[in-house]
Coordinates of C-alpha atoms and ligand atoms in Angstrom, one line a residue:
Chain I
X756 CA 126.5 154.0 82.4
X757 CA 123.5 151.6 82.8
X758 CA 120.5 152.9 84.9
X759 CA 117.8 150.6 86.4
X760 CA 114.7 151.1 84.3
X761 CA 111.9 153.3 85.2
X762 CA 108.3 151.9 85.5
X763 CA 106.8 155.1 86.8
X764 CA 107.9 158.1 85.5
X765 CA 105.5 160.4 88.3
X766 CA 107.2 159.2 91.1
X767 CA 110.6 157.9 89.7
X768 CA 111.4 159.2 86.5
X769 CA 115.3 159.3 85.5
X770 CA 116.6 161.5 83.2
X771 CA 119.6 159.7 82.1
X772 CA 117.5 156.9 81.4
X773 CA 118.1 156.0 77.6
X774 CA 114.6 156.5 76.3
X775 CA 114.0 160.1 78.4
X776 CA 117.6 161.1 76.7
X777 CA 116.9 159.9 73.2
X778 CA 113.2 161.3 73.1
X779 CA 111.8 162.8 76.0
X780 CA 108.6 164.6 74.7
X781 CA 106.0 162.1 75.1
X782 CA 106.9 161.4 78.3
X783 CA 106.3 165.0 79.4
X784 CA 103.4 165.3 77.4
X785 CA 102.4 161.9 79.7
X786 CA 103.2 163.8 82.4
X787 CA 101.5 167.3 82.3
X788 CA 98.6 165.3 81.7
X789 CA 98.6 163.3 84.5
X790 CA 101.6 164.4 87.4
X791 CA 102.8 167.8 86.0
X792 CA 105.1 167.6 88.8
X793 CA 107.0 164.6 89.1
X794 CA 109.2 163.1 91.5
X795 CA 112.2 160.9 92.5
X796 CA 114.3 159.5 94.9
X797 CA 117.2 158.3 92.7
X798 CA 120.4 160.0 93.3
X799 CA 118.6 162.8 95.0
X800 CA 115.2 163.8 96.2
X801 CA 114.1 165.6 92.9
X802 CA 111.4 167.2 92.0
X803 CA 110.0 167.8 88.2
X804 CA 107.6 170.5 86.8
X805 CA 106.8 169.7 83.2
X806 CA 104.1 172.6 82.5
X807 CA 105.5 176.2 81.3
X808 CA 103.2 178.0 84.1
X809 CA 104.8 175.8 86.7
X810 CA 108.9 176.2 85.2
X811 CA 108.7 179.9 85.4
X812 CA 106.6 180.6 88.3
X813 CA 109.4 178.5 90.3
X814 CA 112.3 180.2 88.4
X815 CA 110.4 183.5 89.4
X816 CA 110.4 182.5 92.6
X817 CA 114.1 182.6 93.6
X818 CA 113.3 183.1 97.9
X819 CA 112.0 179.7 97.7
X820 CA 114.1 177.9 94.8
X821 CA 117.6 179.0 95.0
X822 CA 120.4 178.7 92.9
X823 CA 123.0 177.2 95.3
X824 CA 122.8 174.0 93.6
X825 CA 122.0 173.7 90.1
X826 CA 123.4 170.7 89.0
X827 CA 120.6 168.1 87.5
X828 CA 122.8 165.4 88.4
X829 CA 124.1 165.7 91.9
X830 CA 128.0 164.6 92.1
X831 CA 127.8 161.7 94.5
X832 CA 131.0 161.8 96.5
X833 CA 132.1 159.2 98.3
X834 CA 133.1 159.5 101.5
X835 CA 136.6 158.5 102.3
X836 CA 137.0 159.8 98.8
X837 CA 137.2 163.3 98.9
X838 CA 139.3 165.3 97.6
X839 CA 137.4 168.5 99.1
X840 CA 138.0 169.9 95.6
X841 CA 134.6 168.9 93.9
X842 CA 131.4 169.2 95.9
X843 CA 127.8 167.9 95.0
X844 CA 127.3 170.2 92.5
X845 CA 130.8 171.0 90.8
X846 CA 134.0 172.7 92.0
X847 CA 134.0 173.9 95.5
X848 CA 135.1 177.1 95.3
X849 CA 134.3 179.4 97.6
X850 CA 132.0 181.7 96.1
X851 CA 130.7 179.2 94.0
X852 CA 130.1 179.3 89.8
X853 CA 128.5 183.2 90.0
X854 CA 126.2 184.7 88.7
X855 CA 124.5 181.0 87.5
X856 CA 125.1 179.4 91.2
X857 CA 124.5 182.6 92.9
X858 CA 121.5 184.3 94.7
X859 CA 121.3 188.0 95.1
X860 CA 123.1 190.0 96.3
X861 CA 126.0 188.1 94.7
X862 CA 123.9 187.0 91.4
X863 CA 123.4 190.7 90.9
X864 CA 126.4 192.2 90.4
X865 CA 128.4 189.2 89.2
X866 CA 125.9 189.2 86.9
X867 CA 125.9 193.0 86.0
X868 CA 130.2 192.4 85.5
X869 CA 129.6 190.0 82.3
X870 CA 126.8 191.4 80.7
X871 CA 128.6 194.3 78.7
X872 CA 130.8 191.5 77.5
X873 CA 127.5 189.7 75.9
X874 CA 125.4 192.7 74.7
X875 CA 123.4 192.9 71.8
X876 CA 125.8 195.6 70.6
X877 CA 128.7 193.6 71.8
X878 CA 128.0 190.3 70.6
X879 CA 128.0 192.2 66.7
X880 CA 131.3 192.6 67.1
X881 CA 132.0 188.6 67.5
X882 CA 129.9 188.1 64.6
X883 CA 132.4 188.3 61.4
X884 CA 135.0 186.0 63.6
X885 CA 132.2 183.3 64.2
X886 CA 131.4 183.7 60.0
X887 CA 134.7 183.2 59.1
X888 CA 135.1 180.0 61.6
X889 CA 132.0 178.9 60.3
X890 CA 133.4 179.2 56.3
X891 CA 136.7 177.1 57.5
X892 CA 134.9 174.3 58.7
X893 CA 132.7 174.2 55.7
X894 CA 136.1 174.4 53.6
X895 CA 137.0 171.3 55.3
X896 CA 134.1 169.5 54.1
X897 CA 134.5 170.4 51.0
X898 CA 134.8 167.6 48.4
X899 CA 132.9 165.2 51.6
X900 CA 130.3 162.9 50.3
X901 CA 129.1 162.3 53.7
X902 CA 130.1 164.4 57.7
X903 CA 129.1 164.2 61.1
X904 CA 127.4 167.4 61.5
X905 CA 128.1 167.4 65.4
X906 CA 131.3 166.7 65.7
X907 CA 132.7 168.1 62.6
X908 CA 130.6 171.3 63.0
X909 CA 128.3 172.4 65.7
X910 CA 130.9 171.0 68.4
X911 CA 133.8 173.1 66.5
X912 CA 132.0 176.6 66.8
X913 CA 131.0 177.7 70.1
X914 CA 134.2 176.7 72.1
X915 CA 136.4 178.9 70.0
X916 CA 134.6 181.7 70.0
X917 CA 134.3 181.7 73.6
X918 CA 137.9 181.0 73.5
X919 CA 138.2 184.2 71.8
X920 CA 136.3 186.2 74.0
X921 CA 138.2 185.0 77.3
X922 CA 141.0 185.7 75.3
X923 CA 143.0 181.8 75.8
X924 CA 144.8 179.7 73.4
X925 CA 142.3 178.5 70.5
X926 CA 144.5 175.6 69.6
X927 CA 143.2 174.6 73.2
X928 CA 139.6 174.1 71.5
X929 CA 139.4 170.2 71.3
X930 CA 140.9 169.8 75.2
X931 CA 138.0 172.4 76.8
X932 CA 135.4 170.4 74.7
X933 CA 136.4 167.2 76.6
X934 CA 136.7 169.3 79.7
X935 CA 133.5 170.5 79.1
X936 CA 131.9 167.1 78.0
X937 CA 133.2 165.6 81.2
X938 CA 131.1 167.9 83.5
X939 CA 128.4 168.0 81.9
X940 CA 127.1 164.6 80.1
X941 CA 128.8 162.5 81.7
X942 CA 127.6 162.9 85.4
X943 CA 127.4 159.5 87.1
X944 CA 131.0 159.2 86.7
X945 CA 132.8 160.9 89.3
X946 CA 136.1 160.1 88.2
X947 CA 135.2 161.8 84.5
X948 CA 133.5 164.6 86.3
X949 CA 135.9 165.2 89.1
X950 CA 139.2 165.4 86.3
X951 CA 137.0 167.9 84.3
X952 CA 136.3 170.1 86.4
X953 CA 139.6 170.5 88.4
X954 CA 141.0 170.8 85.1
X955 CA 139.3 173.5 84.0
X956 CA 139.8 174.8 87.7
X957 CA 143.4 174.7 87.2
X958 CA 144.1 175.6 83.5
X959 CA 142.0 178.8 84.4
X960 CA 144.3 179.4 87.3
X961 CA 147.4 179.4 85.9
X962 CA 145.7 181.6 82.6
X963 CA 144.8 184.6 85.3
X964 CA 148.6 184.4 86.9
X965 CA 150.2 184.6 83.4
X966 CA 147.6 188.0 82.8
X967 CA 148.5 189.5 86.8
X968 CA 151.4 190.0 85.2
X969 CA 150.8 190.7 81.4
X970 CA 147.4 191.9 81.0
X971 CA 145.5 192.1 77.8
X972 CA 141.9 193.4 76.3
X973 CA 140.3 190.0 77.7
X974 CA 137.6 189.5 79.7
X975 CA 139.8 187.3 81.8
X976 CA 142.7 190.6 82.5
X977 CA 139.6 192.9 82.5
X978 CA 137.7 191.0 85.7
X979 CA 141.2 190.7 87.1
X980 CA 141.5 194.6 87.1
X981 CA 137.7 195.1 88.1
X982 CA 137.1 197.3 91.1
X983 CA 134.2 196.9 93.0
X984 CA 133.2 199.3 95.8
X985 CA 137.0 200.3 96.2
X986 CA 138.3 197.0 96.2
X987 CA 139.5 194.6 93.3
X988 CA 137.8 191.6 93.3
X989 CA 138.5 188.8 95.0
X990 CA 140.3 186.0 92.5
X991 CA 138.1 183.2 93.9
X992 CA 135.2 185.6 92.2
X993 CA 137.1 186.1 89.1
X994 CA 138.0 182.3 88.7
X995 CA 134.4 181.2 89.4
X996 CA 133.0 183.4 86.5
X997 CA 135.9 182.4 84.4
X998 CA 135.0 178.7 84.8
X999 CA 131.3 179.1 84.6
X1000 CA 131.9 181.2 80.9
X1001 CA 133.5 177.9 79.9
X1002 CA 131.2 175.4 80.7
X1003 CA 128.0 177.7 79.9
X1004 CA 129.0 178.5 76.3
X1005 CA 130.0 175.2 74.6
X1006 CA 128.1 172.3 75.1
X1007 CA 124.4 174.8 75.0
X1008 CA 125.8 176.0 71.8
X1009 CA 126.5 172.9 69.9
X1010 CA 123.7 170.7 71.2
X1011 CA 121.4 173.9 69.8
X1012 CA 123.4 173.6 66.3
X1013 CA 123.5 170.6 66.2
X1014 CA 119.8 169.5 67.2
X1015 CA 118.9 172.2 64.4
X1016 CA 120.9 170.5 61.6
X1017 CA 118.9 167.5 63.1
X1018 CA 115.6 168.9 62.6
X1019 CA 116.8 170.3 58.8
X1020 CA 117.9 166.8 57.8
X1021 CA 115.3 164.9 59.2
X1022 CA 112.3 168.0 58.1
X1023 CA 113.6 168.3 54.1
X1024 CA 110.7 170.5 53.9
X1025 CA 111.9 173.0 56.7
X1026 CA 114.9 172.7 55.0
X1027 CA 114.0 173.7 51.3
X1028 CA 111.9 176.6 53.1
X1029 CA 114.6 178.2 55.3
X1030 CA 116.8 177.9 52.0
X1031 CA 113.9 179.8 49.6
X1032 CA 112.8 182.2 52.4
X1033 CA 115.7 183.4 54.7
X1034 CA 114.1 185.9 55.9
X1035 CA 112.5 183.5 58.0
X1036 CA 115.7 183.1 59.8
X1037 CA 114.7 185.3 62.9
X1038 CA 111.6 183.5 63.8
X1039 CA 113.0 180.4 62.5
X1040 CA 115.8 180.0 65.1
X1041 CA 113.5 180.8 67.6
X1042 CA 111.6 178.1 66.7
X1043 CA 113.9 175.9 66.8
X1044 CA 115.5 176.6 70.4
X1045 CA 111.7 176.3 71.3
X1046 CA 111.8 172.8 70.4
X1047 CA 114.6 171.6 70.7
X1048 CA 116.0 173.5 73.7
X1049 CA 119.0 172.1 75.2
X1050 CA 118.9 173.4 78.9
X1051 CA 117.9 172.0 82.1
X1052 CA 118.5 173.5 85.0
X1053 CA 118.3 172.6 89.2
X1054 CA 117.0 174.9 92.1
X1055 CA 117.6 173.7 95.8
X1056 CA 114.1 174.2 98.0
X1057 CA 115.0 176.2 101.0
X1058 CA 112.6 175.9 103.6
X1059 CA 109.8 173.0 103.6
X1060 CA 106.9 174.2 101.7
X1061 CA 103.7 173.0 100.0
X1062 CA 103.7 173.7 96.0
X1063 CA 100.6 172.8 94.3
X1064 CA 100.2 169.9 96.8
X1065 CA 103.8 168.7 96.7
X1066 CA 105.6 168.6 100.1
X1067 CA 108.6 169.7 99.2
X1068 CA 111.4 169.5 101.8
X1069 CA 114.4 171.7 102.9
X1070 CA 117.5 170.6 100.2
X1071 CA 115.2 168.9 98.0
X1072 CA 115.9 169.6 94.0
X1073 CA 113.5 171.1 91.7
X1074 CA 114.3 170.8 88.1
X1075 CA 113.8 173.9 85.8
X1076 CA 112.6 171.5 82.9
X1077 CA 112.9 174.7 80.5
X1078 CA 112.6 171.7 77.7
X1079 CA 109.4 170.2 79.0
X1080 CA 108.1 174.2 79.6
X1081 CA 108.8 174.9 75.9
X1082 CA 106.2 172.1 74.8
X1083 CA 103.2 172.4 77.1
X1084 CA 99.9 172.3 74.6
X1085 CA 98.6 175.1 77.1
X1086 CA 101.1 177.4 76.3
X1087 CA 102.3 176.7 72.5
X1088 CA 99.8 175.3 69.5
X1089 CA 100.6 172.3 68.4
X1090 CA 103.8 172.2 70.6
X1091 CA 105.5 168.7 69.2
X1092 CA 105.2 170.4 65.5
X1093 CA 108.5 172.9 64.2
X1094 CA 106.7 175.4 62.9
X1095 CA 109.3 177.7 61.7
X1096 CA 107.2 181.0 61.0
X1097 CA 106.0 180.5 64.7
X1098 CA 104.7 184.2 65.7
X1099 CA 103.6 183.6 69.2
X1100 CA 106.8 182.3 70.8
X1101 CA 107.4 183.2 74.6
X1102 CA 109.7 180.4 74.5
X1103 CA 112.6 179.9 78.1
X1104 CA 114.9 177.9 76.1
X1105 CA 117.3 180.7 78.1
X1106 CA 115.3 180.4 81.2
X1107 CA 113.1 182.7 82.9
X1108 CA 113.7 185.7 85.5
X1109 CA 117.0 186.8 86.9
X1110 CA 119.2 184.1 85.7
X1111 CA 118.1 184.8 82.2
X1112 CA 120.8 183.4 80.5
X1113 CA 123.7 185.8 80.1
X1114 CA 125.2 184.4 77.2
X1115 CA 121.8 184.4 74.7
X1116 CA 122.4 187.0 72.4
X1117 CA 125.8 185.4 72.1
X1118 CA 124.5 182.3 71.4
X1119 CA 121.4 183.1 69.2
X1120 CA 124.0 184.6 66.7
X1121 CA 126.3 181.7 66.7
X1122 CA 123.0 179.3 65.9
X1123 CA 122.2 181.7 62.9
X1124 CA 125.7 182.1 61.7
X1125 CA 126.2 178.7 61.3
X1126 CA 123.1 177.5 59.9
X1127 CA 123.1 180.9 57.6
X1128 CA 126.7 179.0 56.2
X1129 CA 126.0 175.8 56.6
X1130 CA 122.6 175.9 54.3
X1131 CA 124.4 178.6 52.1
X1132 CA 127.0 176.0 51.7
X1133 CA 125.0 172.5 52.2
X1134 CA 121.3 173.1 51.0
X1135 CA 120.2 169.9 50.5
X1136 CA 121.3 167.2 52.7
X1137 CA 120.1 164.3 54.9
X1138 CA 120.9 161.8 57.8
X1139 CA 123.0 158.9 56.0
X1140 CA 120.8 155.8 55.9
X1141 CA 121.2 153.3 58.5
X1142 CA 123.0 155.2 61.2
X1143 CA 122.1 156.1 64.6
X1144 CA 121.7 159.5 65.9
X1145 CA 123.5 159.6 69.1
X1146 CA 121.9 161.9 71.7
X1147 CA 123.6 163.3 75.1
X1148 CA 120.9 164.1 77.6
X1149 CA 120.7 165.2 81.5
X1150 CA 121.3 168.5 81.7
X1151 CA 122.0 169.8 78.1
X1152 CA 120.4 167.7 75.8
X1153 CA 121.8 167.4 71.6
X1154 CA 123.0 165.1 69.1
X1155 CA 126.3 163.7 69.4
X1156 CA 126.7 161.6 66.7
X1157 CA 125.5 162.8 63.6
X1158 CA 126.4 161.6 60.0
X1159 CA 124.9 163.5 57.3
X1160 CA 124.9 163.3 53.5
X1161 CA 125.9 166.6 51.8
X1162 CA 124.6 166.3 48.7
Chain Q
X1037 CA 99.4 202.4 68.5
X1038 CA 101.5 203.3 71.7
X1039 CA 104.0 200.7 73.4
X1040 CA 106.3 200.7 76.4
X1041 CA 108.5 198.0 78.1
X1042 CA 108.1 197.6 82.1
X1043 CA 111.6 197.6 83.4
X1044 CA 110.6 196.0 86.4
X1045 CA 109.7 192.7 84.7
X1046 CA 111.9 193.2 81.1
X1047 CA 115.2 190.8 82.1
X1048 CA 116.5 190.9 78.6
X1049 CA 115.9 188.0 76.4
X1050 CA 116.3 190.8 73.6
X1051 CA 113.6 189.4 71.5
X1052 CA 111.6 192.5 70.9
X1053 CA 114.9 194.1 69.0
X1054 CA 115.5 190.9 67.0
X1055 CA 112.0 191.1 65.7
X1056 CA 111.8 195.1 65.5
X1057 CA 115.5 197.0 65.7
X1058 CA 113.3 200.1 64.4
X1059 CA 111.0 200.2 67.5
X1060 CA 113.7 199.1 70.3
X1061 CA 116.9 199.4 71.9
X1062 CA 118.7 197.4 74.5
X1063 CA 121.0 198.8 76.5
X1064 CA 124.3 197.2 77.9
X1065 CA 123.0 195.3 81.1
X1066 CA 119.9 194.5 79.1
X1067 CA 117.5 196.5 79.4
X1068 CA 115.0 197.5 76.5
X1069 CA 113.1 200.7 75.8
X1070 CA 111.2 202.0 73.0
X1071 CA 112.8 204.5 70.8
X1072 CA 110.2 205.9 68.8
X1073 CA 106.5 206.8 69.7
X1074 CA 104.0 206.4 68.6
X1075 CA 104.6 203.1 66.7
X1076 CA 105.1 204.5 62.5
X1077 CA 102.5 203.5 60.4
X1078 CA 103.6 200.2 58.7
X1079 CA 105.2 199.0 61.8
X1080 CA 102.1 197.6 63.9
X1081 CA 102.7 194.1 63.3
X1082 CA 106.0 193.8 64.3
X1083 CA 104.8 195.8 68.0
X1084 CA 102.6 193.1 68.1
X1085 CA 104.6 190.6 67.3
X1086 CA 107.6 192.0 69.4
X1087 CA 104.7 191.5 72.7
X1088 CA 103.8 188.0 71.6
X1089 CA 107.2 186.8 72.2
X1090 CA 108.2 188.6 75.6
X1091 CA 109.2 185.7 77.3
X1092 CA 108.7 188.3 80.8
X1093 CA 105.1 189.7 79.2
X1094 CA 107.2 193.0 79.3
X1095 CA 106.4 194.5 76.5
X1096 CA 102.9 196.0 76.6
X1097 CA 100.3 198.0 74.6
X1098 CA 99.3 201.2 76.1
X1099 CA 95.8 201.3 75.8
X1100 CA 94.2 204.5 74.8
Ligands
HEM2156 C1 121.9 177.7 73.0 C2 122.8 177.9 73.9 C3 122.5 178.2 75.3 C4 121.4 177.9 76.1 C5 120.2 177.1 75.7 C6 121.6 178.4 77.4 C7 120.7 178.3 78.4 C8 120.8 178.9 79.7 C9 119.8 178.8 80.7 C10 118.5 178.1 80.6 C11 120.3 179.6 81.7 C12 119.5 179.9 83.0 C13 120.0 179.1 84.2 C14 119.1 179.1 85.3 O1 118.0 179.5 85.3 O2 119.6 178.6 86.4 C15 121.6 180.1 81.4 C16 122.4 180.8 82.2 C17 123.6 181.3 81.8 N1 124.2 181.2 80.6 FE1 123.5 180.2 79.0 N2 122.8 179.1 77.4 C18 123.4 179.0 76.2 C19 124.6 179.5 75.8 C20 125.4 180.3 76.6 C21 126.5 181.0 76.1 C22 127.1 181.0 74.7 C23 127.0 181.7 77.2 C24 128.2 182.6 77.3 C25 129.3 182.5 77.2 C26 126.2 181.4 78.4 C27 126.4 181.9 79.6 C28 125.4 181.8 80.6 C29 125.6 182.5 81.9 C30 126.8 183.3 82.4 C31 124.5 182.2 82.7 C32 124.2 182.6 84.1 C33 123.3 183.7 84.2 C34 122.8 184.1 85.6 O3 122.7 183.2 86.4 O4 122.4 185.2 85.8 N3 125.2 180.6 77.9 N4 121.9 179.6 80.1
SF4_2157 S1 112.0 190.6 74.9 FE1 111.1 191.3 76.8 S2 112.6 190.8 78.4 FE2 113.6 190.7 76.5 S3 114.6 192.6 76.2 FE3 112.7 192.7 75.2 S4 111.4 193.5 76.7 FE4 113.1 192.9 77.8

């Protein structure tokens, strides 16, 4: 998808614009410096915070920023060509993608249903499954001169653990990743967009029939059965979470694996370190969802209000550039710099407040796992010459395309 | 060295236990306490560390 170039990025940025998607960090760094809140009119009226005291205060403030539509990308429907299935922001269902899409009261105890599953205790328990995934896909690279890191690797890991966890079909991994893909990084195509997510819709349908009637451990049977204040819950909530688990967990993973192997190529020094000294790991991985975070969130404005001098109008978008947050010079020393022994590291690469990202023990553990095998395996390797890094941007940013030489 | 997490602001990033498992416990909806207190001897820098990377400034020194 072509986009018309951008001459000012204050007051009509773009961030599917190639150059914002490939690198976007000295355009924030532009931008702090000289709109720290930027704006446009393409696709939506959109506003942009790049500074980390500006992201969090908004994501704090969930009366005036609220959740009900959190797509960076708004789904621009045509009308005559409505299927009344997909909205703006994804599938319409009726209570929406909770807890991520949610405000409270909903947010809070949709949100207090899946936390147990994603625990710090819990999420120990998925750990040898995602070690031994990990140790397969290295087996298949065995004997490889060369790989593509993202495709062979990061993109195989986080789907089939949550897989796992909802308890469907891993052969099914390759067919949510496109699913996924289609909703998320490719968002100016409607018709891409639009079969995703009614897929997903509809694959996760029929999965919650089959477990009415032959329910398992799951988390799928388990919501199914859930009772709350006397009553089990309504399928419409159970489906929403369902679909929300999917999309959450795969591409955020993988772009945060793979953007890591990235860094390790491309930083031989980082490389050789995190080899030498792994007990650096904790900080390191830190660090490196610092930089490199993949996240970007929306918030819909819901009155008209002044912020810092910015009218900002009933239904306008805000987004929560978590990224942009993670690399402000006021908040982080020498920001643009990996520093993988980083000690002060409030980093939001999971966001900030009540929609602090269910899923982050989960997915911290699956970035350590699989760099812990992949440099146990791989310790020295490095982009192959002459190839392009292809990056996906928008709403979760990562590499692609990435061809590596193992040795 | 005393510590304590506010459970008003702590929303469960789970860094402090990453850094410091001996001085911290998260429960199952996310929310962290201090298990032992004072801080032992020895284990200073990781309290300090564990505050320094709050992302919700939850974790806190008490002062004396
Ligand atoms: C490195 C990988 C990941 C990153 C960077 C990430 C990032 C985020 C961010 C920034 C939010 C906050 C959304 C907001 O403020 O509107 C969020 C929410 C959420 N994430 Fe993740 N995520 C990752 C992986 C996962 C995984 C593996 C899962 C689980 C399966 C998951 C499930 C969720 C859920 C359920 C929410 C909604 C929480 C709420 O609204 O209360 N995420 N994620
Ligand atoms: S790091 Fe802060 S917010 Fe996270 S669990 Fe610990 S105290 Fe709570």
């Amino acid at each position: 998808m072509t986009t018309r170039p951008v001459a000012d990025w204050a007051s009509d940025f773009d961030v599917l614009d190639p150059a914002y998607v490939e690198r976007p960090f000295s355009i924030w760094a532009d931008l702090r410096e000289r709109c720290p809140i930027a704006h446009t009119d393409r696709r939506a009226p959109t506003w942009m915070p790049t500074r980390y005291e500006d992201v969090t205060a908004m994501a704090h403030d969930v009366k005036h920023f609220s959740s009900q539509r959190i797509a960076v990308i708004p789904l621009q429907v045509n009308e005559g060509n409505e299927t009344g299935q997909v909205g703006e922001d994804g599938p319409s269902l009726e209570y929406g993608l909770p807890p991520i899409s949610a405000d409270p009261p909903l947010h809070t105890w949709t949100r207090r249903l899946l936390l147990p599953w994603f625990s710090h205790r819990k999420v120990a328990e998925y750990t040898p499954f995602t070690r031994e995934l990990c140790q397969r896909l290295l087996d298949g690279l065995a004997g490889s001169d060369e790989a593509d890191a993202a495709a062979d690797y990061a993109q195989q890991i986080p789907v089939r653990v949550i897989a796992h966890i909802l308890g469907v079909p891993l052969e099914m991994a390759d067919t949510f990743t496109g699913w996924v893909r289609e909703v998320l990084e490719f968002a100016d195509d409607i018709e891409r967009r639009e079969h995703g997510i009614l897929s997903i819709v509809e694959f996760l349908s029929s999965e919650m029939q089959g477990r009415r009637e032959h329910p398992g451990e799951d988390l799928l049977s388990v919501l199914l059965q859930t009772e709350v204040d006397g009553a089990v819950l309504d399928d419409a909530v159970v489906l929403g979470m369902a679909v929300l688990l999917l999309i959450a967990g795969i591409d955020t993973t993988w772009s945060a694996i793979g953007s890591s192997i990235w860094h390790l190529a491309t930083h031989p020094d980082d490389r050789d370190r995190l080899v030498q000294e792994p007990e650096l790991m904790t900080l390191a991985v830190e660090e490196l969802l610092r930089a490199y975070s993949p996240v970007t969130m929306a918030r819909m404005v819901t009155e008209d209000l002044e912020y810092k001098g910015c009218p900002m109008h009933f239904e306008d978008k805000v987004l929560m550039n978590f990224p942009a947050a993670n690399r402000d010079p006021e908040f982080f020393e020498d920001p643009d710099t990996v520093h993988l022994d980083r000690e002060n590291n409030r980093h939001v690469a999971f966001g900030s407040g009540i929609h602090r990202c269910a899923g982050s023990n989960l997915a911290r553990m699956e970035l350590r796992v699989a760099l812990e095998e992949w440099l146990a395996r791989i310790p020295s390797f490095s982009l192959v010459e002459g190839t392009t890094v292809k990056w996906a941007g928008g709403q979760v940013r990562g590499p692609r395309t990435l061809r590596v030489r193992l040795r | 060295m005393r510590i304590r997490v506010d459970p008003d602001k702590c929303q469960g990033h789970a860094r402090c236990v990453g850094i410091a498992p001996e001085l911290f416990e998260v429960d199952d909806y996310g929310l962290s306490s201090v298990t032992v207190d004072p801080v032992p001897e020895g284990l200073e820098a990781k309290a300090r560390l564990a505050v320094a990377n709050c992302p919700e400034y939850a974790v806190e020194v008490i002062e004396e």
